[in-house]
Amino acid sequence: MNKAVLRAALAVLASVMIGGQGALAASWETDSLRGPEQQIMVNVTSQAGSGDMGSMNGAEKNATFRIPSRLAVLPDSTVLISDSRNHMIRMLAQGRVGTYAGILYEMDGKGFPVGGLLDGPGDMALFQEPHGMAVDAGGNVYVADAGNHAIRKIDASGRVSTVAGNGLIGLKDGRGKDASFYRPTDVVAAPDGTLYVADTLNHVIRRITPSGEVKTLNAPSARAVEVSPGQASPAGDYADGDLKQAKFNEPGGLVMDDKGNLYVSDSGNQRIRYIDLQAGTVTTVAGGGTASATKDLYAPGDYADGEAGHARFNFPLGLARTREGGLIIADSQNHAVRYLWNGRVTTLAGVPGSTTGELDGIEGHARMHRPTGVAVQADGSILVADAYNNKLRQIRLYSLPADLPKDNNVKVVVDDQWIPFEVHPDLTNGRTMVPVRTLAEALGYEVTFDAGTRTVRLSKDGTIIEMGMDRNGLKRTAKGREWSSETDAAPYIKQDRMFVPIRFVAEAIGLDVQWDNASRTAILRHKTIDTAR
């Protein structure tokens, strides 16, 4: 992409901040369809990255990354990616991945890229494990350059400079390069130009004024942990209350709300915290757990949805906000993306506690591997830096097809396709009954009927499903094995069509089945799409 054009677009749209949502953005509350346990229905797809580790630019699905860490969305919808182990800022625009700033200049003895600290033009500058990014109203991009212990700036001309920090580990306030940090991993920009930094291994939140003055906002931790016999390590701590006395444990993510206050991923404490900058207080808004005072570096990670105080996380990292103010959380070691809204936590994507993977699919079935960054796009969809899969994933609200009739008839949808029936489906005793041949053919199954046994048979690729006329029960045969299950509805004949209970048939095929009462629609969805190479 021509960077001059990009910078011009940023200048024109300076009033639009990173991750802002336009008028057509989907709302994760009012526009979502939900399952019986209020689970939001979503589709998870791979947006960019082949999954291989590398640094290749090009078409989004062919490009390669090396542990993509965090994301930022520019006003023109260009996505910035902190490609941490390539030590570069990459960009995704118009279906192609390119380099926004940084270069590959050297490989180590094992063939891995080597980072560095060098200011200058974007195509000559060096970074060292860049992580969180923020964009201000003037189109400047700020980078938490974790491995360089510094905050960097990419200005509107593409030039890279160091805002604060000097490449050395430390905890020192001061102006610009006189200040020191210890692996900062996130940064946010306030409308007045003030920056806030998650100074992760110092366990503190720092503020950088527009003039470059760095100030520590909370109390550093004095806790130490015996990590092995006779060996102690500094560790974070936990305390709510007055900001000056509050304590954190490896804060790893920041996002600013409409009031100018901060949400913090307090990663080592397995909590989401809130800093009210006007009141000067810190509170816990979600998560919990207690670390042993002398034995545990971190509070124990866990997984639970529900009321925010009882919800549990496992090293939450990147944060983003939706149009309505909901909080999107990259729950890295639960391999999931979580959603905090109105005092409750739900899981949007990922299968916590399961084997990691890269399957695309629907909620509860798509898999991830160490998601570390999230961003909300202009249309309301969520992008995820799926770090260990070396991919960008997209989470989009499931929506009913645009051509779905708006009437009181019972309707059937398969994935995003409405299935028209010559004879309308029935709703009988709480069960949706549908003409079997139309349903089966829509799913790619062949239908036969044995008049002698009065049995309908659906077959595809060696899988056979059988149901008897006017008899409860269903038999499934696949790979030489048989399964039988009870049903509470039996097939019947109506208007010369055989009707079958859609839920039992669809679940036997392996589909997810949901019912949308508002539109009187049975929704059938394939659970996963295998994208493994």
Tab-separated table of C-alpha atoms in Angstrom, residues 37-368:
chain	number	residue	atom	x	y	z
A	37	GLU	CA	-27.671	-21.059	27.651
A	38	GLN	CA	-27.320	-17.512	26.261
A	39	GLN	CA	-24.167	-18.440	24.338
A	40	ILE	CA	-23.624	-15.917	21.528
A	41	MET	CA	-23.686	-17.640	18.126
A	42	VAL	CA	-20.568	-16.844	16.075
A	43	ASN	CA	-18.507	-17.992	13.116
A	44	VAL	CA	-14.722	-18.211	13.517
A	45	THR	CA	-12.601	-18.144	10.352
A	46	SER	CA	-8.940	-17.764	9.468
A	47	GLN	CA	-8.376	-14.257	8.115
A	48	ALA	CA	-4.633	-14.177	7.396
A	49	GLY	CA	-1.601	-16.395	7.696
A	50	SER	CA	-0.941	-19.859	6.345
A	51	GLY	CA	-0.063	-21.137	9.796
A	52	ASP	CA	3.579	-21.633	8.882
A	53	MET	CA	6.241	-19.633	10.682
A	54	GLY	CA	7.959	-17.069	8.478
A	55	SER	CA	8.001	-13.497	7.239
A	56	MET	CA	6.500	-13.700	3.772
A	57	ASN	CA	4.289	-10.861	2.531
A	58	GLY	CA	1.587	-11.294	-0.097
A	59	ALA	CA	-1.980	-12.581	-0.307
A	60	GLU	CA	-3.452	-12.770	3.187
A	61	LYS	CA	-3.916	-16.559	3.304
A	62	ASN	CA	-0.397	-17.202	1.955
A	63	ALA	CA	1.455	-14.726	4.179
A	64	THR	CA	3.450	-16.003	7.136
A	65	PHE	CA	4.003	-14.629	10.644
A	66	ARG	CA	6.256	-15.427	13.572
A	67	ILE	CA	4.158	-15.242	16.768
A	68	PRO	CA	1.831	-12.323	15.930
A	69	SER	CA	1.168	-10.665	19.274
A	70	ARG	CA	-1.171	-7.665	19.144
A	71	LEU	CA	-3.428	-5.830	16.695
A	72	ALA	CA	-4.590	-2.313	15.927
A	73	VAL	CA	-7.171	-1.155	13.383
A	74	LEU	CA	-6.548	2.119	11.561
A	75	PRO	CA	-9.416	4.424	10.516
A	76	ASP	CA	-9.210	3.180	6.918
A	77	SER	CA	-9.623	-0.432	8.194
A	78	THR	CA	-5.960	-1.317	7.670
A	79	VAL	CA	-4.953	-3.794	10.376
A	80	LEU	CA	-1.568	-3.418	12.058
A	81	ILE	CA	0.047	-6.573	13.429
A	82	SER	CA	2.936	-6.618	15.878
A	83	ASP	CA	4.804	-9.589	14.430
A	84	SER	CA	6.778	-10.102	17.605
A	85	ARG	CA	9.424	-12.654	16.660
A	86	ASN	CA	9.978	-11.086	13.246
A	87	HIS	CA	10.549	-7.804	15.130
A	88	MET	CA	8.351	-5.906	12.689
A	89	ILE	CA	5.017	-4.154	12.426
A	90	ARG	CA	3.083	-5.758	9.575
A	91	MET	CA	-0.139	-4.593	7.972
A	92	LEU	CA	-3.161	-6.240	6.394
A	93	ALA	CA	-5.054	-4.191	3.817
A	94	GLN	CA	-7.249	-5.117	0.856
A	95	GLY	CA	-6.503	-8.807	1.257
A	96	ARG	CA	-2.729	-8.495	1.303
A	97	VAL	CA	-0.092	-8.499	4.039
A	98	GLY	CA	2.821	-6.072	3.868
A	99	THR	CA	5.383	-4.419	6.131
A	100	TYR	CA	4.433	-1.209	7.923
A	101	ALA	CA	7.684	-0.590	9.834
A	102	GLY	CA	10.843	-2.496	10.718
A	103	ILE	CA	13.145	-4.752	8.724
A	104	LEU	CA	14.685	-8.188	8.840
A	105	TYR	CA	18.391	-7.477	8.904
A	106	GLU	CA	20.053	-10.493	10.528
A	107	MET	CA	19.430	-14.107	11.537
A	108	ASP	CA	20.943	-15.809	14.552
A	109	GLY	CA	22.757	-19.132	14.507
A	110	LYS	CA	19.445	-21.020	14.645
A	111	GLY	CA	17.958	-19.104	11.728
A	112	PHE	CA	15.686	-16.839	13.786
A	113	PRO	CA	15.407	-13.084	13.160
A	114	VAL	CA	17.413	-10.787	15.425
A	115	GLY	CA	15.866	-7.542	16.665
A	116	GLY	CA	17.494	-4.260	17.601
A	117	LEU	CA	16.923	-0.668	18.652
A	118	LEU	CA	17.335	1.819	15.834
A	119	ASP	CA	15.300	4.921	15.026
A	120	GLY	CA	14.891	6.348	11.544
A	121	PRO	CA	12.750	5.789	8.436
A	122	GLY	CA	10.263	2.945	8.841
A	123	ASP	CA	11.981	0.751	6.292
A	124	MET	CA	15.305	1.064	8.153
A	125	ALA	CA	14.167	1.072	11.804
A	126	LEU	CA	14.651	-1.868	14.171
A	127	PHE	CA	12.327	-3.249	16.854
A	128	GLN	CA	12.760	-6.025	19.430
A	129	GLU	CA	9.644	-8.116	20.103
A	130	PRO	CA	7.027	-5.384	19.590
A	131	HIS	CA	3.708	-5.974	21.319
A	132	GLY	CA	0.794	-3.605	22.011
A	133	MET	CA	0.020	-0.643	19.750
A	134	ALA	CA	-2.072	2.513	19.941
A	135	VAL	CA	-3.065	5.144	17.387
A	136	ASP	CA	-3.631	8.792	18.263
A	137	ALA	CA	-5.885	11.334	16.539
A	138	GLY	CA	-2.991	12.540	14.360
A	139	GLY	CA	-2.343	9.104	12.889
A	140	ASN	CA	0.786	8.417	14.956
A	141	VAL	CA	1.253	4.796	15.963
A	142	TYR	CA	2.786	4.003	19.364
A	143	VAL	CA	4.398	0.633	20.002
A	144	ALA	CA	5.226	-1.114	23.268
A	145	ASP	CA	8.629	-2.385	22.138
A	146	ALA	CA	8.893	-5.049	24.824
A	147	GLY	CA	12.333	-6.460	24.075
A	148	ASN	CA	13.829	-2.970	23.887
A	149	HIS	CA	12.127	-1.866	27.137
A	150	ALA	CA	10.919	1.233	25.317
A	151	ILE	CA	7.914	2.995	23.822
A	152	ARG	CA	8.367	3.771	20.135
A	153	LYS	CA	6.485	6.061	17.775
A	154	ILE	CA	5.801	5.723	14.060
A	155	ASP	CA	4.774	9.198	12.915
A	156	ALA	CA	2.568	10.198	10.004
A	157	SER	CA	5.555	10.303	7.649
A	158	GLY	CA	6.570	6.758	8.597
A	159	ARG	CA	9.568	7.769	10.686
A	160	VAL	CA	10.292	5.755	13.855
A	161	SER	CA	11.505	7.415	17.056
A	162	THR	CA	11.812	6.477	20.707
A	163	VAL	CA	9.327	8.247	22.987
A	164	ALA	CA	10.571	6.838	26.291
A	165	GLY	CA	13.034	4.225	27.485
A	166	ASN	CA	16.580	3.562	26.374
A	167	GLY	CA	16.916	-0.163	25.796
A	168	LEU	CA	17.998	-0.857	29.383
A	169	ILE	CA	15.930	-2.609	32.049
A	170	GLY	CA	14.885	-0.406	34.950
A	171	LEU	CA	12.120	1.342	36.852
A	172	LYS	CA	12.931	5.012	36.665
A	173	ASP	CA	10.675	7.981	36.032
A	174	GLY	CA	11.912	10.932	34.025
A	175	ARG	CA	11.753	12.498	30.595
A	176	GLY	CA	12.009	10.413	27.450
A	177	LYS	CA	15.137	8.302	27.302
A	178	ASP	CA	16.007	9.107	30.919
A	179	ALA	CA	13.093	6.886	31.977
A	180	SER	CA	13.388	3.103	32.027
A	181	PHE	CA	10.969	0.183	31.673
A	182	TYR	CA	11.008	-3.606	32.007
A	183	ARG	CA	9.300	-5.345	29.103
A	184	PRO	CA	6.285	-3.091	28.482
A	185	THR	CA	3.647	-5.023	26.546
A	186	ASP	CA	0.812	-2.591	25.910
A	187	VAL	CA	0.140	1.108	25.386
A	188	VAL	CA	-2.976	3.233	24.910
A	189	ALA	CA	-3.311	6.836	23.735
A	190	ALA	CA	-5.739	9.255	25.383
A	191	PRO	CA	-7.420	11.968	23.289
A	192	ASP	CA	-5.175	14.638	24.870
A	193	GLY	CA	-2.011	12.809	23.735
A	194	THR	CA	-1.192	11.209	27.072
A	195	LEU	CA	0.065	7.616	26.815
A	196	TYR	CA	-0.523	4.879	29.375
A	197	VAL	CA	1.805	1.889	29.463
A	198	ALA	CA	1.486	-1.603	30.948
A	199	ASP	CA	5.062	-1.946	32.240
A	200	THR	CA	4.682	-5.662	32.602
A	201	LEU	CA	7.716	-7.000	34.464
A	202	ASN	CA	7.861	-3.917	36.669
A	203	HIS	CA	4.244	-4.749	37.641
A	204	VAL	CA	3.178	-1.117	37.233
A	205	ILE	CA	1.167	1.238	35.032
A	206	ARG	CA	3.103	4.226	33.720
A	207	ARG	CA	1.922	7.531	32.280
A	208	ILE	CA	3.755	9.491	29.576
A	209	THR	CA	2.684	13.112	29.108
A	210	PRO	CA	2.694	14.749	25.668
A	211	SER	CA	5.972	16.417	26.670
A	212	GLY	CA	7.551	13.006	27.355
A	213	GLU	CA	7.503	12.925	31.170
A	214	VAL	CA	7.146	9.368	32.517
A	215	LYS	CA	5.443	8.811	35.868
A	216	THR	CA	4.650	5.583	37.730
A	217	LEU	CA	0.999	5.538	38.857
A	218	ASN	CA	0.832	2.643	41.336
A	219	ALA	CA	2.981	0.975	43.969
A	220	PRO	CA	5.700	-1.395	42.738
A	221	SER	CA	5.614	-4.906	44.177
A	222	ALA	CA	8.053	-5.845	46.922
A	223	ARG	CA	7.078	-9.521	46.870
A	224	ALA	CA	9.638	-12.257	46.183
A	225	VAL	CA	8.985	-15.929	45.487
A	226	GLU	CA	11.179	-18.967	46.042
A	227	VAL	CA	11.072	-20.483	42.559
A	228	SER	CA	13.444	-23.303	43.503
A	229	PRO	CA	15.246	-24.210	46.728
A	230	GLY	CA	17.447	-21.302	47.691
A	231	GLN	CA	16.547	-19.236	44.615
A	232	ALA	CA	14.226	-16.236	44.859
A	233	SER	CA	12.608	-14.225	42.078
A	234	PRO	CA	10.813	-10.863	42.143
A	235	ALA	CA	7.060	-11.261	41.719
A	236	GLY	CA	3.989	-9.094	41.315
A	237	ASP	CA	1.341	-8.574	43.970
A	238	TYR	CA	-2.331	-7.724	44.314
A	239	ALA	CA	-4.104	-4.830	45.984
A	240	ASP	CA	-7.199	-2.818	45.071
A	241	GLY	CA	-7.977	0.608	46.473
A	242	ASP	CA	-6.093	3.881	46.201
A	243	LEU	CA	-4.185	3.965	42.905
A	244	LYS	CA	-0.939	5.010	44.546
A	245	GLN	CA	-1.047	1.923	46.785
A	246	ALA	CA	-2.562	-0.541	44.289
A	247	LYS	CA	-0.490	-3.466	43.057
A	248	PHE	CA	-0.472	-5.576	39.909
A	249	ASN	CA	1.124	-8.830	38.757
A	250	GLU	CA	2.454	-8.583	35.206
A	251	PRO	CA	-0.225	-6.310	33.712
A	252	GLY	CA	-0.366	-7.357	30.069
A	253	GLY	CA	-3.190	-5.452	28.378
A	254	LEU	CA	-4.854	-2.030	28.413
A	255	VAL	CA	-7.892	-0.406	26.854
A	256	MET	CA	-9.476	2.987	27.532
A	257	ASP	CA	-13.203	3.498	28.007
A	258	ASP	CA	-15.329	6.476	26.968
A	259	LYS	CA	-14.681	8.164	30.321
A	260	GLY	CA	-10.925	8.107	29.806
A	261	ASN	CA	-10.362	5.388	32.401
A	262	LEU	CA	-8.438	2.147	31.950
A	263	TYR	CA	-9.253	-1.542	31.919
A	264	VAL	CA	-6.187	-3.641	32.696
A	265	SER	CA	-5.494	-7.314	32.029
A	266	ASP	CA	-3.773	-8.145	35.304
A	267	SER	CA	-2.361	-11.315	33.799
A	268	GLY	CA	-0.535	-12.809	36.779
A	269	ASN	CA	-3.491	-12.161	39.072
A	270	GLN	CA	-5.930	-13.737	36.545
A	271	ARG	CA	-8.126	-10.656	36.786
A	272	ILE	CA	-9.490	-7.734	34.831
A	273	ARG	CA	-8.924	-4.535	36.816
A	274	TYR	CA	-10.283	-1.010	36.350
A	275	ILE	CA	-8.376	2.197	37.006
A	276	ASP	CA	-10.576	5.229	37.588
A	277	LEU	CA	-8.039	7.925	36.820
A	278	GLN	CA	-10.297	10.740	37.969
A	279	ALA	CA	-11.024	9.125	41.341
A	280	GLY	CA	-7.545	7.642	41.689
A	281	THR	CA	-8.818	4.148	42.511
A	282	VAL	CA	-8.337	0.574	41.310
A	283	THR	CA	-11.039	-2.109	41.441
A	284	THR	CA	-11.401	-5.682	40.214
A	285	VAL	CA	-14.192	-6.126	37.666
A	286	ALA	CA	-13.761	-9.812	36.782
A	287	GLY	CA	-11.750	-12.879	37.725
A	288	GLY	CA	-10.089	-14.021	40.916
A	289	GLY	CA	-7.717	-16.445	42.605
A	290	THR	CA	-5.004	-16.139	45.237
A	291	ALA	CA	-1.278	-16.715	44.915
A	292	SER	CA	0.719	-18.137	47.816
A	293	ALA	CA	2.635	-15.230	49.325
A	294	THR	CA	6.022	-16.902	49.005
A	295	LYS	CA	5.603	-19.836	46.623
A	296	ASP	CA	3.557	-18.774	43.586
A	297	LEU	CA	4.596	-16.303	40.930
A	298	TYR	CA	0.976	-16.109	39.801
A	299	ALA	CA	-2.507	-16.754	41.050
A	300	PRO	CA	-3.659	-20.132	39.706
A	301	GLY	CA	-5.285	-19.955	36.290
A	302	ASP	CA	-8.704	-21.493	35.779
A	303	TYR	CA	-11.753	-21.299	33.534
A	304	ALA	CA	-15.328	-20.360	34.374
A	305	ASP	CA	-17.990	-18.276	32.683
A	306	GLY	CA	-20.751	-16.516	34.596
A	307	GLU	CA	-21.033	-13.674	37.075
A	308	ALA	CA	-17.873	-11.575	36.746
A	309	GLY	CA	-16.655	-12.095	40.295
A	310	HIS	CA	-16.879	-15.867	39.893
A	311	ALA	CA	-15.485	-15.986	36.335
A	312	ARG	CA	-11.961	-17.337	35.947
A	313	PHE	CA	-9.171	-16.664	33.461
A	314	ASN	CA	-5.788	-18.133	32.627
A	315	PHE	CA	-3.338	-15.320	31.812
A	316	PRO	CA	-5.601	-12.782	30.098
A	317	LEU	CA	-3.685	-10.475	27.766
A	318	GLY	CA	-4.987	-8.213	24.963
A	319	LEU	CA	-8.175	-6.181	25.432
A	320	ALA	CA	-10.589	-4.389	23.106
A	321	ARG	CA	-13.967	-2.676	23.473
A	322	THR	CA	-17.116	-3.169	21.427
A	323	ARG	CA	-19.435	-0.406	20.250
A	324	GLU	CA	-21.700	-0.814	23.285
A	325	GLY	CA	-18.776	-0.863	25.724
A	326	GLY	CA	-18.357	-4.602	26.165
A	327	LEU	CA	-14.857	-5.891	26.853
A	328	ILE	CA	-13.204	-8.461	24.572
A	329	ILE	CA	-10.446	-10.445	26.338
A	330	ALA	CA	-7.716	-12.624	24.837
A	331	ASP	CA	-7.632	-15.368	27.483
A	332	SER	CA	-4.299	-16.679	26.297
A	333	GLN	CA	-3.713	-19.881	28.234
A	334	ASN	CA	-7.371	-20.883	28.097
A	335	HIS	CA	-6.926	-20.592	24.307
A	336	ALA	CA	-10.159	-18.640	24.170
A	337	VAL	CA	-11.665	-15.228	23.544
A	338	ARG	CA	-13.952	-14.056	26.329
A	339	TYR	CA	-16.559	-11.282	26.571
A	340	LEU	CA	-17.351	-9.174	29.641
A	341	TRP	CA	-20.623	-7.302	29.517
A	342	ASN	CA	-23.046	-6.127	32.177
A	343	GLY	CA	-21.264	-7.989	34.962
A	344	ARG	CA	-21.073	-11.379	33.219
A	345	VAL	CA	-18.323	-13.233	31.365
A	346	THR	CA	-19.033	-15.531	28.406
A	347	THR	CA	-16.805	-17.363	25.955
A	348	LEU	CA	-17.030	-16.244	22.339
A	349	ALA	CA	-14.523	-18.632	20.752
A	350	GLY	CA	-12.112	-21.373	21.679
A	351	VAL	CA	-12.540	-24.591	23.648
A	352	PRO	CA	-10.998	-24.022	27.095
A	353	GLY	CA	-9.397	-27.078	28.627
A	354	SER	CA	-9.273	-28.894	25.305
A	355	THR	CA	-6.394	-29.758	23.046
A	356	THR	CA	-5.262	-26.643	21.223
A	357	GLY	CA	-5.821	-26.426	17.502
A	358	GLU	CA	-6.593	-24.243	14.512
A	359	LEU	CA	-10.024	-25.494	13.491
A	360	ASP	CA	-12.379	-22.880	12.126
A	361	GLY	CA	-16.026	-23.253	13.029
A	362	ILE	CA	-18.716	-22.078	15.414
A	363	GLU	CA	-18.766	-21.159	19.089
A	364	GLY	CA	-17.725	-24.011	21.349
A	365	HIS	CA	-15.966	-25.882	18.534
A	366	ALA	CA	-13.442	-23.599	16.793
A	367	ARG	CA	-10.018	-23.883	18.395
A	368	MET	CA	-7.123	-21.522	19.035
